[in-house]
XYZ file of C-alpha atoms in Angstrom:
336
model
C 0.010 -0.029 -0.011
C 0.944 3.631 -0.419
C 2.863 5.792 2.073
C 5.675 3.361 2.613
C 8.131 5.317 0.575
C 7.639 8.280 2.905
C 8.953 6.203 5.787
C 12.254 5.395 3.985
C 11.946 2.041 5.782
C 12.113 3.806 9.160
C 15.912 3.723 8.804
C 15.835 -0.071 8.657
C 17.826 -1.710 5.915
C 18.152 -5.360 6.574
C 21.612 -6.839 7.084
C 21.240 -10.147 5.232
C 22.805 -9.579 1.866
C 21.748 -12.687 0.001
C 22.711 -12.428 -3.618
C 22.616 -10.025 -6.517
C 21.541 -9.897 -10.181
C 22.350 -7.642 -13.059
C 20.207 -4.578 -13.595
C 20.216 -2.068 -16.436
C 20.639 1.252 -14.643
C 20.736 4.504 -16.615
C 22.023 7.763 -15.235
C 19.614 9.746 -17.433
C 16.820 8.981 -19.881
C 18.007 6.335 -22.357
C 17.305 6.074 -26.067
C 14.590 3.528 -25.246
C 11.288 5.255 -25.929
C 8.171 4.969 -28.014
C 6.292 2.072 -29.446
C 9.347 -0.230 -29.685
C 9.041 -0.760 -25.986
C 5.404 -1.908 -26.262
C 4.136 1.252 -24.622
C 4.220 4.975 -25.196
C 3.027 8.294 -23.695
C -0.043 9.402 -25.617
C -1.031 12.437 -23.498
C 1.108 14.892 -21.575
C -0.065 18.324 -20.433
C 3.055 19.507 -18.659
C 1.152 22.480 -17.140
C -1.286 20.233 -15.283
C 0.447 16.871 -14.758
C 2.446 16.027 -11.630
C 5.976 15.993 -12.958
C 8.336 13.149 -12.008
C 9.042 9.607 -13.074
C 6.696 6.645 -13.171
C 7.498 3.082 -12.009
C 5.633 -0.048 -13.128
C 6.112 -3.663 -14.151
C 5.740 -4.576 -17.814
C 4.574 -8.186 -18.277
C 4.546 -8.560 -22.037
C 8.121 -9.767 -22.115
C 9.807 -12.879 -20.758
C 11.070 -12.241 -18.145
C 8.957 -9.363 -16.743
C 10.720 -5.988 -16.697
C 10.395 -3.264 -14.047
C 10.577 0.186 -15.615
C 11.066 3.715 -14.399
C 10.205 6.154 -17.209
C 10.091 9.921 -17.467
C 7.069 12.022 -18.395
C 7.745 11.465 -22.104
C 8.031 7.690 -21.724
C 11.822 7.476 -22.052
C 13.480 4.833 -19.882
C 15.343 6.100 -16.836
C 15.877 2.627 -15.322
C 14.863 -0.941 -15.993
C 15.405 -4.313 -14.353
C 14.630 -7.779 -15.724
C 13.230 -10.076 -13.061
C 15.332 -13.270 -12.694
C 13.665 -16.699 -12.794
C 14.571 -17.235 -9.121
C 12.111 -14.484 -8.117
C 9.259 -15.425 -10.422
C 6.502 -13.110 -11.426
C 5.781 -9.670 -9.992
C 2.129 -9.741 -10.806
C 1.313 -8.943 -7.208
C 3.252 -5.742 -6.482
C 6.435 -3.863 -7.000
C 6.975 -0.414 -5.535
C 9.970 1.915 -5.814
C 10.974 4.177 -2.924
C 13.393 7.098 -2.981
C 14.505 6.283 -6.534
C 16.735 3.588 -5.099
C 14.878 0.849 -3.182
C 12.187 -1.536 -4.394
C 9.858 -3.740 -2.420
C 8.705 -6.697 -4.555
C 5.957 -9.194 -3.818
C 6.203 -12.290 -6.024
C 2.930 -14.172 -5.751
C 3.327 -17.575 -4.197
C 7.065 -17.052 -3.689
C 7.927 -14.336 -1.287
C 8.819 -10.744 -0.564
C 12.109 -9.075 -1.621
C 13.856 -5.811 -0.883
C 16.287 -4.821 -3.578
C 18.057 -1.718 -4.884
C 18.312 -0.372 -8.414
C 21.593 -2.263 -8.900
C 19.611 -5.468 -8.546
C 21.121 -6.309 -5.152
C 18.639 -8.181 -2.889
C 19.285 -7.123 0.747
C 16.416 -9.060 2.343
C 13.884 -11.659 1.455
C 11.095 -13.651 3.127
C 9.886 -16.821 1.528
C 6.214 -17.626 1.873
C 4.033 -19.445 -0.601
C 0.989 -17.794 1.009
C 1.749 -14.274 -0.172
C 0.136 -12.137 -2.882
C -0.867 -8.676 -3.913
C 0.551 -6.384 -1.227
C 3.202 -5.770 1.396
C 4.326 -2.775 3.505
C 7.321 -2.099 5.634
C 6.111 -0.591 8.902
C 7.809 2.178 10.836
C 9.167 -0.356 13.353
C 10.834 -2.332 10.487
C 8.288 -5.125 10.508
C 6.583 -6.255 7.317
C 2.789 -6.387 6.859
C 1.455 -8.463 3.985
C -1.610 -10.333 2.599
C -2.488 -13.704 1.132
C -5.455 -13.363 -1.242
C -4.871 -15.569 -4.313
C -6.384 -18.978 -3.499
C -6.978 -18.490 0.230
C -9.238 -20.820 2.173
C -11.444 -20.078 5.180
C -8.841 -21.473 7.548
C -5.976 -19.287 6.212
C -4.449 -16.310 7.940
C -4.858 -13.734 5.233
C -2.889 -10.836 6.860
C 0.404 -11.281 8.643
C 2.949 -8.993 10.368
C 6.447 -10.404 10.616
C 9.763 -9.185 11.974
C 12.754 -8.834 9.631
C 13.804 -12.225 11.036
C 10.595 -13.756 9.758
C 8.811 -14.226 13.067
C 5.013 -13.792 12.831
C 3.897 -11.314 15.502
C 0.348 -10.555 14.371
C -2.157 -12.288 12.111
C -5.796 -11.912 11.045
C -8.293 -14.467 9.708
C -11.498 -13.243 8.050
C -13.311 -16.446 9.041
C -12.969 -15.481 12.721
C -15.375 -12.587 12.105
C -17.252 -13.111 8.841
C -18.076 -16.836 8.634
C -21.789 -16.131 7.972
C -23.885 -15.369 4.878
C -23.437 -13.892 2.338
C -19.800 -14.543 2.848
C -19.712 -18.096 4.192
C -20.823 -19.771 0.965
C -18.298 -18.069 -1.313
C -16.576 -20.751 -3.461
C -12.816 -20.329 -2.996
C -12.030 -22.277 -6.138
C -14.399 -20.394 -8.473
C -13.572 -16.973 -6.910
C -9.781 -17.195 -6.726
C -9.960 -17.575 -2.970
C -12.524 -17.287 -0.222
C -11.856 -13.707 0.863
C -9.332 -12.699 -1.843
C -7.709 -9.964 0.218
C -5.766 -7.638 -2.069
C -4.395 -4.821 0.143
C -3.501 -3.930 3.688
C -2.218 -0.808 5.462
C -1.408 0.032 9.050
C -3.177 3.212 10.000
C -1.760 5.948 12.193
C -4.231 5.044 14.982
C -2.689 1.577 15.112
C -5.551 -0.128 13.424
C -5.233 -2.098 10.191
C -7.236 -1.402 7.003
C -7.880 -4.533 4.883
C -9.388 -4.716 1.375
C -11.459 -7.886 0.848
C -12.365 -8.223 -2.793
C -14.842 -11.173 -2.593
C -16.780 -9.518 0.303
C -17.084 -6.106 -1.426
C -15.665 -4.845 1.824
C -13.017 -2.597 3.213
C -12.621 -3.296 6.963
C -10.731 -1.523 9.662
C -9.680 -3.828 12.544
C -8.083 -3.052 15.917
C -4.939 -4.628 17.364
C -7.040 -7.571 18.643
C -8.396 -8.118 15.163
C -11.906 -6.897 16.007
C -13.639 -5.155 13.095
C -14.313 -1.551 14.113
C -15.532 -0.106 10.845
C -16.541 -1.419 7.434
C -17.300 0.011 4.035
C -19.590 -2.610 2.517
C -21.065 -2.789 -0.960
C -19.904 0.773 -1.881
C -16.930 -0.273 -4.040
C -17.519 -3.670 -5.566
C -14.500 -5.945 -5.802
C -12.501 -3.161 -4.128
C -8.879 -2.943 -4.977
C -5.953 -1.172 -3.232
C -7.576 1.519 -1.098
C -5.366 4.463 -0.268
C -6.155 6.421 2.860
C -5.993 10.215 2.400
C -6.859 11.222 5.935
C -9.322 10.413 8.709
C -12.196 11.194 6.391
C -11.375 10.036 2.888
C -9.847 7.223 0.981
C -9.450 6.377 -2.702
C -10.228 2.899 -3.989
C -10.911 1.080 -7.268
C -14.382 -0.279 -7.954
C -14.543 -2.967 -10.581
C -17.231 -5.114 -12.102
C -17.179 -6.909 -15.467
C -19.094 -4.003 -17.091
C -17.867 -0.920 -15.251
C -14.705 0.099 -13.477
C -14.055 3.330 -11.566
C -11.598 5.188 -9.336
C -13.572 6.408 -6.321
C -13.074 8.791 -3.381
C -15.176 7.595 -0.477
C -16.052 9.368 2.704
C -15.108 6.892 5.422
C -17.621 8.339 7.846
C -20.719 8.670 5.670
C -19.771 5.900 3.150
C -20.765 8.229 0.339
C -18.824 8.447 -2.965
C -17.606 12.010 -3.242
C -15.712 11.664 -6.503
C -15.647 9.077 -9.281
C -13.884 8.529 -12.601
C -15.352 5.700 -14.699
C -13.856 3.364 -17.252
C -16.327 1.906 -19.704
C -13.890 0.339 -22.184
C -13.624 -3.390 -21.533
C -10.063 -3.232 -22.821
C -9.212 -1.375 -19.586
C -10.378 -4.328 -17.417
C -9.274 -4.771 -14.772
C -8.522 -1.413 -13.160
C -6.540 -2.117 -10.068
C -4.841 0.910 -8.531
C -5.503 4.613 -7.761
C -2.942 6.916 -6.145
C -3.432 10.480 -5.008
C -0.557 12.639 -6.287
C 0.944 15.719 -4.513
C -0.750 18.161 -6.877
C -4.210 16.678 -6.207
C -4.430 14.659 -9.373
C -4.847 10.911 -9.271
C -2.870 8.230 -11.115
C -5.040 5.256 -12.102
C -3.680 1.900 -13.328
C -5.870 0.046 -15.871
C -4.855 -3.105 -17.698
C -3.871 -1.266 -20.872
C -2.893 2.228 -19.661
C -1.751 4.414 -16.860
C -3.861 7.588 -16.602
C -3.324 10.796 -14.608
C -6.596 12.581 -14.060
C -7.385 15.979 -12.468
C -10.131 16.463 -9.872
C -12.095 17.987 -12.795
C -11.715 14.618 -14.598
C -9.364 15.842 -17.292
C -6.756 13.318 -18.539
C -3.392 15.181 -18.427
C -1.048 12.277 -18.816
C -1.396 8.742 -20.269
C 0.983 5.934 -20.953
C -0.706 3.209 -23.025
C 0.146 -0.105 -24.584
C 0.830 0.164 -28.283
C -0.789 -3.180 -29.065
C -4.259 -4.077 -27.996
C -4.610 -6.510 -25.182
C -6.503 -9.752 -25.900
C -9.653 -9.982 -23.887
C -9.087 -12.241 -20.894
C -5.370 -11.514 -20.627
C -5.788 -8.333 -18.557
C -5.524 -10.013 -15.185
C -2.270 -11.754 -15.964
C -0.596 -9.513 -18.589
C -1.897 -6.021 -18.033
C -0.438 -3.222 -15.916
C -0.943 -4.003 -12.237
C 0.225 -1.042 -10.226
C 2.131 2.172 -10.932
C 3.912 4.758 -8.785
C 4.636 8.432 -9.600
C 7.892 9.514 -8.091
C 7.684 13.298 -7.923
C 10.647 15.451 -8.829
């Protein structure tokens, strides 16, 4: 979840240097740009866009490649994921233009720098979607792809890998309409896709299959829920004590939403009607008030007046049905 890069890992850089791989690091924008990469910038209003670089994982190559590009789409930095890590479909986030937290679904969590050096890793087959490094140096992460009722779907571990906190949805929501959800047909029983530790010490959890965003206390007790406002919610980002942004997605309509956490009202919404955009998975509030939304085929920066002021899009159309596995998953704008 967002906000981790502001912590700069709380000064914690783990001491276990495990191994390193080759990365292609560029001091300035490289000659790589345009449609030859498989993507290009199609909209850029420099007077309204939040200037900086954009980080994302591109999955139309083998292996997957992590990219940092400038506002014109030229490559600043790239890194090919080695086979030993696997896929980054779940999440990769860059912090301070130097450190990356990578979640490889079904494999583990990795902390690496832009030289490709892995300084820490935690192996866990029950990991997917999202991980955060907390201010105390612990790591908070979720298991949502293929979870069963009995699974712990949120864990907090120490850098040494010791589990110090865990949460099971079945302890609190094993009743209808949730109890009968088919974990095989629905890619997991709860299919939790995001977690964040709030400033009040509570934990915010996004549960896709429940159409629920739930806030739990340190004992795991649900204290607040946003239910059936954003359907199949994805990657909520807390703005303050009143608002959060989240993605709403159905098979016919996707939207980035700003929800009032107190009234449960939708205060702002930007919709995506093109099925080529499915799924939309990520929305980030930028420092200038714009939002950066990640759809399967494009990254879009939108003003509060709903004007598109920057867009990076795939140059080839995505085959229907490949969006979940091949499309853009998440993106980060690293301001200047």
